[in-house]
XYZ file of C-alpha atoms in Angstrom:
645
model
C -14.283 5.080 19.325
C -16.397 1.904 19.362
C -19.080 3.483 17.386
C -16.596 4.372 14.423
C -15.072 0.650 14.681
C -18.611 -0.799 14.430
C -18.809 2.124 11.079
C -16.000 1.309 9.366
C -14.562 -1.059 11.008
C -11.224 1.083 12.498
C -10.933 4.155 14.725
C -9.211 5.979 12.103
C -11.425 8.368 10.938
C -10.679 10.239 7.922
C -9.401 14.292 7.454
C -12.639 17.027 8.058
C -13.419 18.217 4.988
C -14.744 21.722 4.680
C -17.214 23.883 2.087
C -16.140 27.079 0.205
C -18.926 29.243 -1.580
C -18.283 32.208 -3.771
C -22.070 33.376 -5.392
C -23.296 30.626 -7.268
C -19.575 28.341 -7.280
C -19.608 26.107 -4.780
C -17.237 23.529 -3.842
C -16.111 21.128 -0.336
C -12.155 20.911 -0.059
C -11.167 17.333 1.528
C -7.574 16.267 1.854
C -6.408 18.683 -0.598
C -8.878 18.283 -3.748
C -11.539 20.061 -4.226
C -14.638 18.091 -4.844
C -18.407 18.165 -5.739
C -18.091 21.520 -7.769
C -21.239 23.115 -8.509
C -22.452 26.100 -9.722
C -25.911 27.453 -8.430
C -26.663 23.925 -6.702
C -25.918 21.799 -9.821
C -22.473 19.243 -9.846
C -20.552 20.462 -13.068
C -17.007 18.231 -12.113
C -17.103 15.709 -9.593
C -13.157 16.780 -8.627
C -9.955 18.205 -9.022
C -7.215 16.670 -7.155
C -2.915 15.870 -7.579
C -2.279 12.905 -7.644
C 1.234 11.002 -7.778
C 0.917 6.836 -9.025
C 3.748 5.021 -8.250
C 5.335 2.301 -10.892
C 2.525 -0.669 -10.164
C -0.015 2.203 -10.420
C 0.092 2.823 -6.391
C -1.277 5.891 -5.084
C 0.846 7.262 -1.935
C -1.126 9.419 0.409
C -0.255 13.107 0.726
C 1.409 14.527 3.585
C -0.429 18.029 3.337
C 1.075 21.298 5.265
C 1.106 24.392 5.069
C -2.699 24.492 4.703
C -4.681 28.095 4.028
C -7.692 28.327 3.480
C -9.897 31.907 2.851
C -12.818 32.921 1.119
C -15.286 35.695 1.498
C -18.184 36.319 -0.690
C -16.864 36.766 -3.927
C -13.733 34.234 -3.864
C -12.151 31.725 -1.864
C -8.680 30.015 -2.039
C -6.663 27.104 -0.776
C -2.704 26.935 -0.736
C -0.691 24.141 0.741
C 2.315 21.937 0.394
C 1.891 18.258 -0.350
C 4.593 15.539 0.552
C 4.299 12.221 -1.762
C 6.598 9.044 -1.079
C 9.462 8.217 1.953
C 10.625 11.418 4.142
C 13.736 13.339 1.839
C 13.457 11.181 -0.847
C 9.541 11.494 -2.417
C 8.197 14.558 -4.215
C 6.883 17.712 -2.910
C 4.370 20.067 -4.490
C 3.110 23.350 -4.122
C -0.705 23.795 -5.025
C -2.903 26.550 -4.647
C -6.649 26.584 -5.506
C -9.232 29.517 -6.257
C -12.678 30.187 -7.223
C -14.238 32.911 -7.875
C -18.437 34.420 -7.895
C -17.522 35.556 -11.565
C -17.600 31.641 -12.671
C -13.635 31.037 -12.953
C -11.893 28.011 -10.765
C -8.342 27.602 -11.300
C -5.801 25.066 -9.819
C -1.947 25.782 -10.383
C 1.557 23.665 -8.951
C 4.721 23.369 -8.928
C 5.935 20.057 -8.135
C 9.698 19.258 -6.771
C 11.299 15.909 -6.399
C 13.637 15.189 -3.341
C 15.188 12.160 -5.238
C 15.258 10.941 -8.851
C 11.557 9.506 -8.423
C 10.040 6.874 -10.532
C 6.357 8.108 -11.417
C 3.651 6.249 -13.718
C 1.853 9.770 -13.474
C 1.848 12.778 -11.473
C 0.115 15.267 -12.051
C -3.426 17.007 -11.431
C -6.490 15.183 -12.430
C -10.043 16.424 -12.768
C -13.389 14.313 -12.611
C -16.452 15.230 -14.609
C -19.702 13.854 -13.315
C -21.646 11.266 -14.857
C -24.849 12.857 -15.514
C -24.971 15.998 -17.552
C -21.396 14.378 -19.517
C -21.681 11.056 -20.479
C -23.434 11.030 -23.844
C -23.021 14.293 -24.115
C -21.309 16.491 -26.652
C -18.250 18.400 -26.113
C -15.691 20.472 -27.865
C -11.924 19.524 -27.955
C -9.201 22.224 -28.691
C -6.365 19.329 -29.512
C -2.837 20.033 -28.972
C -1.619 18.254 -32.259
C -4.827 18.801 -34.408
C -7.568 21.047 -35.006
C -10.785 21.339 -32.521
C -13.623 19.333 -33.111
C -17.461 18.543 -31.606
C -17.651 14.731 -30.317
C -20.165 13.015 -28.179
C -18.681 11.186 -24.735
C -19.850 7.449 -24.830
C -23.101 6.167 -23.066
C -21.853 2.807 -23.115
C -18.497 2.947 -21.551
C -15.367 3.248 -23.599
C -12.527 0.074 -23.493
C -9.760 2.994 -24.143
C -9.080 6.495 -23.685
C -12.364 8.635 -25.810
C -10.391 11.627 -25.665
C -6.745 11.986 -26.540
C -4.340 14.850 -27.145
C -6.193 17.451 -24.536
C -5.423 21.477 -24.252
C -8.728 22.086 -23.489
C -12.090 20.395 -23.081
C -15.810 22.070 -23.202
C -19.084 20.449 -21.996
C -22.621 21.530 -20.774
C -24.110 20.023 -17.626
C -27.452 21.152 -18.736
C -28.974 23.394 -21.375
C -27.843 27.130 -20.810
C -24.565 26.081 -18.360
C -21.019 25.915 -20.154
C -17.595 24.681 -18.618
C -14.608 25.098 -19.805
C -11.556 22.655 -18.734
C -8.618 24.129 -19.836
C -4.994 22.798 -19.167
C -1.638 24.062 -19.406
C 1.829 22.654 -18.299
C 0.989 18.948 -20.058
C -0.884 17.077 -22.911
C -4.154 15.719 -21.191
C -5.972 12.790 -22.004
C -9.042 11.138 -20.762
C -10.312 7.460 -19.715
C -13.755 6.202 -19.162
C -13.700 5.789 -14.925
C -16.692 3.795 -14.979
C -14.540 0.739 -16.433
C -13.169 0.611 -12.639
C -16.406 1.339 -11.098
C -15.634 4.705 -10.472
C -18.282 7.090 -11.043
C -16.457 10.007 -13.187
C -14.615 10.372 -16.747
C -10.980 11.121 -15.479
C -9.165 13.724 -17.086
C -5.362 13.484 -16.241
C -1.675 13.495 -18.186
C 1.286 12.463 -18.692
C -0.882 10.486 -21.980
C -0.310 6.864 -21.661
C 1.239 6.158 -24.814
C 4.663 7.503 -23.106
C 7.054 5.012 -21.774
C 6.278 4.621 -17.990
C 7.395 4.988 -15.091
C 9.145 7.973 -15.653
C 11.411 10.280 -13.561
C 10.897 13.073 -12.171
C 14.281 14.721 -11.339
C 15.694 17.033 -8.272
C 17.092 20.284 -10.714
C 13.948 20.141 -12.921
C 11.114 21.217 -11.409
C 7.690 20.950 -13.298
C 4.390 23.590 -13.155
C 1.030 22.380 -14.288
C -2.221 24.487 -14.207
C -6.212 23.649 -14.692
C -8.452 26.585 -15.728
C -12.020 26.411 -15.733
C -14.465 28.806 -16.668
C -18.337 28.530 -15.892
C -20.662 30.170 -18.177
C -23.894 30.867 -17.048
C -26.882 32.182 -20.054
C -29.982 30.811 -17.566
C -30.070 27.172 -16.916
C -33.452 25.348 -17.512
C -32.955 21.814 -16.786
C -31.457 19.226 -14.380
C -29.070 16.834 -15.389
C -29.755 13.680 -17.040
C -28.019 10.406 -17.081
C -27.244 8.629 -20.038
C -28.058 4.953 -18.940
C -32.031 3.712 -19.303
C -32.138 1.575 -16.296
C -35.137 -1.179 -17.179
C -38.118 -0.970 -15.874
C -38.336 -3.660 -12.738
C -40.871 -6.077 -14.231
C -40.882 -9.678 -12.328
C -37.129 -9.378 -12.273
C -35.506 -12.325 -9.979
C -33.602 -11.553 -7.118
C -29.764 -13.269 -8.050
C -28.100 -16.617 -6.393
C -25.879 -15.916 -3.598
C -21.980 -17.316 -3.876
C -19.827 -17.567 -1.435
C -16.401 -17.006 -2.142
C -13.287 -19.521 -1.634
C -10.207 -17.640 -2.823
C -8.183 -21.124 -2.783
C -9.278 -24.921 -1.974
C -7.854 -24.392 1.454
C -10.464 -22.092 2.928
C -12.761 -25.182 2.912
C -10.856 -25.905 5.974
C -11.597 -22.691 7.516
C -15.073 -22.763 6.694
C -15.569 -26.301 8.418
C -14.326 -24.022 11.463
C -17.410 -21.954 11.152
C -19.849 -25.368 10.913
C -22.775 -23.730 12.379
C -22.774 -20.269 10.606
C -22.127 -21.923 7.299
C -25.151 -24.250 7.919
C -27.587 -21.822 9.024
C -26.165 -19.386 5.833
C -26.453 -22.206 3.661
C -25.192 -20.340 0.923
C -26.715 -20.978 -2.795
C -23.178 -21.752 -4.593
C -19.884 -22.164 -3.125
C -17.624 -20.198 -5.634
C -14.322 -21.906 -5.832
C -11.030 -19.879 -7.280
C -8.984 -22.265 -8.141
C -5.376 -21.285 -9.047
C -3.136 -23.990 -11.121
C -0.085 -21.472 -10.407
C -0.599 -21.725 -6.749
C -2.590 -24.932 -5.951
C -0.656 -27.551 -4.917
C -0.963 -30.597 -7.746
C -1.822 -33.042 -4.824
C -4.488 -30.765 -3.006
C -7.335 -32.750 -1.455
C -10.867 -31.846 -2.057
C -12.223 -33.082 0.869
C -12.957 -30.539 3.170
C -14.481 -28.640 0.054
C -16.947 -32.027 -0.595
C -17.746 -31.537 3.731
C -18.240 -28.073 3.031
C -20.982 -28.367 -0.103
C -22.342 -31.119 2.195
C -23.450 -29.176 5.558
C -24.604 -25.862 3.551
C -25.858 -28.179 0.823
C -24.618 -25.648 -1.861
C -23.447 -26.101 -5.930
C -20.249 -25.519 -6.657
C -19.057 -23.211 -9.240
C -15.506 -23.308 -10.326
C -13.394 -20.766 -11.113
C -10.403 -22.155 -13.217
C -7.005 -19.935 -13.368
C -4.603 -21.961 -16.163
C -0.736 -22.035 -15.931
C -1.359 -23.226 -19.785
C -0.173 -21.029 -22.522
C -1.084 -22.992 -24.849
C -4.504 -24.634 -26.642
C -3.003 -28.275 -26.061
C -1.989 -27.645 -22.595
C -5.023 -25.950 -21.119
C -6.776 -29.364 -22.450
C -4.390 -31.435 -20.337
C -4.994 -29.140 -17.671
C -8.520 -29.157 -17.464
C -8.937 -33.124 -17.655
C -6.630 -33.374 -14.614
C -8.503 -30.476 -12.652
C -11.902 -32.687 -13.622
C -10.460 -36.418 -13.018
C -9.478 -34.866 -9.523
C -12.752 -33.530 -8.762
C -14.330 -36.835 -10.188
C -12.572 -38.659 -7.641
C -13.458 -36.222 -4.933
C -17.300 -36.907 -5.798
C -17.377 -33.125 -6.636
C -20.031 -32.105 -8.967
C -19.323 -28.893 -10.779
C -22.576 -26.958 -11.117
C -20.760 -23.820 -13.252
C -17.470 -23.650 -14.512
C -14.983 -21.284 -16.178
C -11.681 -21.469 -17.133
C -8.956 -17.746 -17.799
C -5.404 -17.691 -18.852
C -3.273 -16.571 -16.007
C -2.766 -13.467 -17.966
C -5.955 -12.651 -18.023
C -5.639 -11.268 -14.535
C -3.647 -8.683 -15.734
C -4.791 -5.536 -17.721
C -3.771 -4.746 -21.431
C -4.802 -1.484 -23.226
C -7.006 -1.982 -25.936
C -5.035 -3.544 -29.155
C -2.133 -3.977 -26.828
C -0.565 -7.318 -27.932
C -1.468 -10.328 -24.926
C 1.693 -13.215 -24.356
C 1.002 -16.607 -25.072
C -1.966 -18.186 -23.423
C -5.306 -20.318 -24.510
C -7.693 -19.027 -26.844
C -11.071 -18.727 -25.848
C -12.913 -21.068 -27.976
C -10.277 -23.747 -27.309
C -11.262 -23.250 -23.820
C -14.743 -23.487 -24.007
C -14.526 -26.438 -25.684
C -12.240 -28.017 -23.067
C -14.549 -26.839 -20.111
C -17.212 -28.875 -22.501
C -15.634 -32.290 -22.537
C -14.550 -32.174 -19.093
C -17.515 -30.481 -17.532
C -20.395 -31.922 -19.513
C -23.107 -31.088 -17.227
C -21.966 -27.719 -15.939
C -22.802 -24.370 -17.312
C -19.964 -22.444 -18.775
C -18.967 -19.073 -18.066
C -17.098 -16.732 -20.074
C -15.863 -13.286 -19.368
C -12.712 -12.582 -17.194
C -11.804 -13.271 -13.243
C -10.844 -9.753 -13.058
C -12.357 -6.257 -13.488
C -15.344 -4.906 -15.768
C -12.367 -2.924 -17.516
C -11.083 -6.377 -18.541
C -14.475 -7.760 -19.636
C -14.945 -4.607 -21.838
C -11.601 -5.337 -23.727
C -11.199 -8.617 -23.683
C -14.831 -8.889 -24.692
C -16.131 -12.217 -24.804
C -17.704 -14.600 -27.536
C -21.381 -15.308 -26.614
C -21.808 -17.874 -28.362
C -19.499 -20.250 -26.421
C -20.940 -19.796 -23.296
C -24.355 -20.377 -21.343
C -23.197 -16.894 -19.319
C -20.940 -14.076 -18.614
C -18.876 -12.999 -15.419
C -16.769 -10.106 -14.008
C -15.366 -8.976 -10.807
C -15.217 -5.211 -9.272
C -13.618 -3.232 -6.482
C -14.312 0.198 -5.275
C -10.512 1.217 -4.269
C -8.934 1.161 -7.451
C -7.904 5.169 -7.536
C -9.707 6.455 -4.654
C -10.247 4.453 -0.945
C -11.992 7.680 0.832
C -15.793 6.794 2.490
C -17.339 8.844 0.273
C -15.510 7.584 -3.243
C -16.368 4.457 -2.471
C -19.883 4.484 -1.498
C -20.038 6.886 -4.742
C -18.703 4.228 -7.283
C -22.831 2.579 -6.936
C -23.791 5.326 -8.702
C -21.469 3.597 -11.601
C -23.334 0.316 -11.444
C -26.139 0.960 -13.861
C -23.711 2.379 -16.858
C -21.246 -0.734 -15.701
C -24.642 -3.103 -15.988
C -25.750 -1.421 -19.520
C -22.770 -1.758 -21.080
C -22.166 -5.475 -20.030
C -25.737 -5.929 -21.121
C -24.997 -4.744 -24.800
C -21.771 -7.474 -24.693
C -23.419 -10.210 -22.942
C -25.558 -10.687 -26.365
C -28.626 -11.955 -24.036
C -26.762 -13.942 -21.499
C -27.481 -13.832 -18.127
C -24.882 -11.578 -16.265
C -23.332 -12.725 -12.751
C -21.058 -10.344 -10.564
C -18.112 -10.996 -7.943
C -16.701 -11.823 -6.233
C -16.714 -7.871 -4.907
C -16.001 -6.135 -1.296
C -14.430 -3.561 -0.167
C -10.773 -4.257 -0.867
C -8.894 -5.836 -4.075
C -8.529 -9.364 -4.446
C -6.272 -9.229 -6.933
C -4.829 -6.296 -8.856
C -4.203 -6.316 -12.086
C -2.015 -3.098 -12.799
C 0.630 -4.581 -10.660
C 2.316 -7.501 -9.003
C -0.291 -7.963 -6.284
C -3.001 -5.841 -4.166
C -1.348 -3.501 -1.904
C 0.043 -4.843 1.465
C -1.727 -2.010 3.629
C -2.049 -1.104 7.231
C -5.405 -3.173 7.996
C -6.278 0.189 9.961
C -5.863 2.295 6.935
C -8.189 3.167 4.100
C -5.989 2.645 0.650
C -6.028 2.706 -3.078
C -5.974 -1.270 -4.313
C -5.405 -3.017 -0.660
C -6.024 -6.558 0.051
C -7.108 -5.782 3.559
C -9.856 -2.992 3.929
C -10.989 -2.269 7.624
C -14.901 -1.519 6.260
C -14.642 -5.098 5.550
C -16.188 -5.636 8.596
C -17.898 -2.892 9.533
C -21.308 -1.843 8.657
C -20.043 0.334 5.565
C -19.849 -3.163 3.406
C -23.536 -4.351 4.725
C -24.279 -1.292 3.489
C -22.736 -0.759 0.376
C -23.517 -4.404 -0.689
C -27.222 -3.784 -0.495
C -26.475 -0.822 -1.914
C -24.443 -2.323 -4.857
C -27.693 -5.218 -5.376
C -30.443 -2.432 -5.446
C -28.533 -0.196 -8.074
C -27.849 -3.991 -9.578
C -31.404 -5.260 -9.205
C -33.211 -3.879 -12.333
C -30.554 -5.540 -14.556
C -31.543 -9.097 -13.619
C -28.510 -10.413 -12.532
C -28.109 -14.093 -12.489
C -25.846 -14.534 -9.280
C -23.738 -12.341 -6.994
C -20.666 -12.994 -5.065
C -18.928 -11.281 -2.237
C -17.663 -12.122 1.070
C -15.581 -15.229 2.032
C -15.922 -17.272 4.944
C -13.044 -15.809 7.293
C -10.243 -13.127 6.535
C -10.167 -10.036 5.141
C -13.331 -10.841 3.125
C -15.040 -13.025 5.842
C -17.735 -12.574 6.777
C -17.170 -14.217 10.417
C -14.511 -12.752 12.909
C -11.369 -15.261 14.005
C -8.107 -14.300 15.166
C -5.882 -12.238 12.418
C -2.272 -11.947 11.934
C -3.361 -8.065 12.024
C -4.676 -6.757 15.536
C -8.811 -5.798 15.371
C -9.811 -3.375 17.516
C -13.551 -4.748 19.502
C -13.313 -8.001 17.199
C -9.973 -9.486 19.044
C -12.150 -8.991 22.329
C -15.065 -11.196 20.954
C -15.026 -15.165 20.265
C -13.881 -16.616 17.306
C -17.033 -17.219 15.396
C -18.683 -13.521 15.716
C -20.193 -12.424 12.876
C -19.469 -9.417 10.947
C -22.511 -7.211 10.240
C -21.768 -8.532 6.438
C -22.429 -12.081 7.609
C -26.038 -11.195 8.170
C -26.392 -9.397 5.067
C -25.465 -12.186 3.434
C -27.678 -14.893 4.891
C -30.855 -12.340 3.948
C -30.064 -11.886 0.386
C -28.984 -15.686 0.322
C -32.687 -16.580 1.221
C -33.935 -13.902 -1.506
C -32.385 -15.833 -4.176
C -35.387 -16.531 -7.147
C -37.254 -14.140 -5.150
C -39.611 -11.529 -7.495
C -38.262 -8.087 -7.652
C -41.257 -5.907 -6.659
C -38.863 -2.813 -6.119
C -35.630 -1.152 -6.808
C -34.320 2.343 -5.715
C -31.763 5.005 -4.287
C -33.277 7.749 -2.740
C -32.267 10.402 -0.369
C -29.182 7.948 0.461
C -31.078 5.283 0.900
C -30.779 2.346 -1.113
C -33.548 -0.025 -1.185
C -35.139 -3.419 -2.330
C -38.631 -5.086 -2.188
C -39.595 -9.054 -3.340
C -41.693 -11.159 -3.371
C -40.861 -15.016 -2.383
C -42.997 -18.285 -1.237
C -46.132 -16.008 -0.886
C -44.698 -13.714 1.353
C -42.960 -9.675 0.541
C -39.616 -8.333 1.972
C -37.207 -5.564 2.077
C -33.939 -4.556 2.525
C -32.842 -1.182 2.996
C -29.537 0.736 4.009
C -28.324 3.945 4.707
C -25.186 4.836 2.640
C -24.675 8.605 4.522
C -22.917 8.796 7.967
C -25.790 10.677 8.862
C -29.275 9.494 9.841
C -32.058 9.302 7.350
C -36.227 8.918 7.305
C -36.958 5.151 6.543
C -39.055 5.152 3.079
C -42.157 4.023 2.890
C -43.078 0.619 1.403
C -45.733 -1.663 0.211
C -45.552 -4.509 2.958
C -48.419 -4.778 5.280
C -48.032 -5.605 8.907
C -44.063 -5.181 8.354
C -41.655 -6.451 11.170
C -37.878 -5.594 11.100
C -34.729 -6.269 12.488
C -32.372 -3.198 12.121
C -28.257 -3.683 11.486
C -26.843 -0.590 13.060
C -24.515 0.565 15.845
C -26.444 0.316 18.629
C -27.521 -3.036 17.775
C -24.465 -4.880 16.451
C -22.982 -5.756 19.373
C -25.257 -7.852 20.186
C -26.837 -8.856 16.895
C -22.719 -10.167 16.346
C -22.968 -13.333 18.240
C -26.780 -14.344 16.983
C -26.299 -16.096 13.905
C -30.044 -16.078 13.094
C -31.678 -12.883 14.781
C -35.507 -12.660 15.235
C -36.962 -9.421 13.665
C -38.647 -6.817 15.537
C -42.528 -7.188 16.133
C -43.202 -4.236 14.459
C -41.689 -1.820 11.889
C -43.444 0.876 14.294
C -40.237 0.639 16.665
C -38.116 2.498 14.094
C -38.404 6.133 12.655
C -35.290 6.058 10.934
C -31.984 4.636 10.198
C -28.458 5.311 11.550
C -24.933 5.961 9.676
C -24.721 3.002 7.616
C -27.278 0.862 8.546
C -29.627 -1.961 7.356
C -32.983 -2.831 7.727
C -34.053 -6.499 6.444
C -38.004 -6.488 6.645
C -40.511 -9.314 6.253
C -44.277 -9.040 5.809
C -46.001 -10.384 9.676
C -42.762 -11.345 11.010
C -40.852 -14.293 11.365
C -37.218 -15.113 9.738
């Protein structure tokens, strides 16, 4: 049990999933989708799952029964029941699943509400892959017009790309069709990789219908998927659609630390000695003018920059609505901070709506225009660099695209859990970071690009009223409190999430916070912690540690960038001297890669080791590299050429 705490951070451990084979289809059922669908060892969709969204765009958890699965060599099937919502007043649905050696996969339900039940969406939804579809081309059979060729967007899509779906054809690779076909619905597809999912999801009702809708008791509703593989001799593998740049003296990014509200300060004065010897690059300060109290005192925030001697960037949310008001606004946020003796190293400024998400053309309420803001930021921040972009999501930033030329850079924010909060979604939305990356690239009109803050868990949602309120024990779509938080799953996927980042160049990178859900040090919780309420206040996470090594990289050379064999994995170059990070994003072990540092000593983050390694704030690596053959479920390596910290 302690071993899957120090994982992912809970003992809950997640559903077995199991394989199904028939010939050359292949496909793993987990939790009652069927995912990773391949035929003769290649992925042709990523998934196909039901799925019920709740009004605020929740996603309740099945209850599956009834659960039969077959197959022999030829076929295989999978038939249960799935409860969605409260007990005799959610919606039930019947789904059965088969494949078959001949090429043919077909998914059919019938779905039954208890109640009248409110419903964004429910429905079945299929994921195609990212390489071998995106900037591909496909044929459409429309339901309303005729069929027609198109090509699926490299750079990703602020809308829907394909509307008005019966049926949709694509080829994974020269020689290898797929046909999608739907029936029961009018399908529609969005570009995932706006939410840092790594998939094109196919799904209905279409979101140009009111919503939420109701599903009702005497009307029960059957919806069917259909696809056929056809195979005429495939010669190629898959190729992706993004052309990641060539690492050439690339600099590793500045490290911010996170400060959701002016508050925290206080908490991180708690945590004097780790937040001296993490001495964090920038302190990145949210501050909220709909939540901050108009008399809040900056002091603790001026003690804070003062012991980790970092620059503070600030991270303006208006109550304005208004041009004029944002103006009075911002003078009385910077005469505060002026009398505070706050500097203000980088600055940006968002309308409160801007935390919320608007479909592309969709008319915005009231607020202040950007240029209006800009130019506010620039009389009351004279010496700071502006930032422009959005506090929330890449999906924001790519529709709510920002004006270059009124800032000196560009920022965004991203989560994992926005539609799926499984292990293995979540470590899979990396492989969306270089499409995310290109795209913002092609807006950012030569800006440098800074990201966060991120984690594991939603800060702030902006499909609904706020993240979800979740079981801290419990993995979930949107939550404000994920359990991998603190376990080795974030070290990992953070170093995973910088080496997929690391060709782009990016200009600073924030996750973590100093204590709570996002902390990166352990103190008591209003939730219980399993291990972490038996330590002392002050333990650090295996994030904390993560932190303080790619805090120290910051303006280091990029030597090295790569994911391999579930490894992710980093080399630099900084003061004359090489390093590495590494990580192990599979729950099972895997060969450490080889690497160009001589005389290499390393500490290793795993499970055997954090228990101890959680009440050293600065660890002393190994003497030599030698002492490890590989690495553990989730964990990370830091490496420095001849030793030392």
């Amino acid at each position: 049990m302690t071993r899957n705490i120090f994982l992912t951070g809970t003992a809950n451990q997640e559903p077995k999933t199991q394989a199904l084979k028939a010939g050359k289809l292949e496909a793993v059922y987990d939790a009652g989708a069927l995912r990773w669908i391949k035929w003769d060892g290649l992925e042709v969709l990523r998934a196909i799952m039901f799925l019920v969204r709740t009004p605020g765009w929740g996603t309740p958890p099945a209850d599956i029964s009834k659960l039969a699965i077959e197959q022999d060599t030829d076929s295989f099937s999978v038939s249960y029941d799935a409860h969605y919502g409260e007990k005799n007043g959610g919606v039930v649905v019947q789904v059965l699943l088969e494949g078959s050696a001949a090429g043919s996969l077909s998914a059919t339900s019938t779905i039954r509400s208890e109640v009248p039940f409110d419903t964004n969406r429910s429905g079945f939804v299929i994921l195609h892959q990212l390489d071998g579809f995106a900037g591909t081309q496909v044929n459409v059979d429309h339901a309303s017009d005729p069929a027609r060729t198109l090509e699926m967007p490299a750079q990703i899509s602020p809308g829907q790309p394909v509307m008005d779906m019966k049926a949709i054809t694509h080829k994974p690779v020269s020689g290898l069709t797929v046909e999608t076909r739907f029936e029961g619905d009018i399908f529609e597809m969005e570009d995932h990789r706006n939410w840092s999912d790594a998939s094109f999801k196919t799904y209905s009702r279409p979101i140009g219908l009111p919503y939420p809708y109701k599903l009702l008791p005497d009307e029960p509703v059957e919806q069917a998927v259909h696809i056929k593989i056809t195979d005429d001799g495939a010669s190629s593998q898959a190729k992706s659609a993004v052309a990641t740049p060539v690492i050439a003296d690339q600099k590793m990014p500045s490290y911010a630390l996170p400060l959701d509200t002016v508050s925290q300060a206080a908490k991180a004065l708690e945590q004097s000695d780790a937040m001296r010897a993490l001495a964090p690059d920038r302190i990145m300060l949210r501050f909220d003018s709909t939540v901050e109290k108009t008399d809040v005192a900056f002091s603790d925030l001026t003690k804070l920059l003062e012991i980790t001697g970092a620059a503070l960037e600030l991270q303006i949310v208006l109550e304005a609505t208004d041009d004029e008001a944002a103006g009075v606004e911002l003078s009385s946020i910077g005469n505060r901070l002026k009398a505070a003796g706050v500097t203000v190293s980088h600055v940006s400024a968002f309308a409160k709506v801007d935390e919320q998400s608007f479909q592309p053309g969709e008319e915005r309420p009231p607020h202040p225009l950007e240029k209006a803001i800009a130019a506010h930021l620039a009389d009351q921040f004279p010496e700071a660099k502006r930032i422009g972009g959005t506090p929330a999501f890449f999906t924001e930033f790519n529709r709510k695209r920002p004006d270059p030329s009124f800032w000196h850079g560009v920022t965004f924010a991203t989560t994992p859990v926005v539609h799926a909060a499984d292990d293995a979604s979540v470590m899979e939305t990396l492989q969306s970071l270089p499409h995310i990356l290109g795209s913002a690239v092609a807006l950012a009109g030569g800006l440098p690009i800074s990201v966060g803050p991120t984690g594991i868990g939603a800060r702030l949602n902006p499909y609904g009223p706020a993240p979800s309120d979740n079981d801290p024990d419990d993995r979930e779509g949107m939550a404000a409190q994920d359990p991998r938080q603190r376990g080795l799953f974030a070290a990992a996927w953070i170093v995973g999430y910088l080496a997929r980042s690391a060709p782009f160049g990016l200009d600073r990178f924030a996750f973590g916070a100093p204590v709570g859900p996002f902390g990166l040090m352990s103190t008591p919780q209003k939730f219980a912690r399993a291990y972490w309420d038996d330590q002392p206040a002050g333990a650090a996470y295996p994030l904390y540690h993560v932190a303080r090594w790619i805090n120290a990289a910051g303006g280091g050379t990029i030597l090295g960038a790569s994911t391999q064999n579930n490894v992710a994995q980093l080399l630099w170059e900084r003061d004359g001297s090489r390093f590495a990070l590494m990580a192990n994003l599979a729950t099972t072990p895997r060969p450490i890669p080889k690497m160009d540092i001589a005389d290499a000593n390393a500490i290793v983050l795993d499970a055997s080791s954090l228990a101890t390694l959680s009440g050293d704030l600065k660890p002393a690596p190994s003497t030599s590299i030698a002492d490890f053959d590989e690495l553990d479920a989730y964990a990370v390596m830091f490496v420095r050429e001849g030793g030392g910290q």
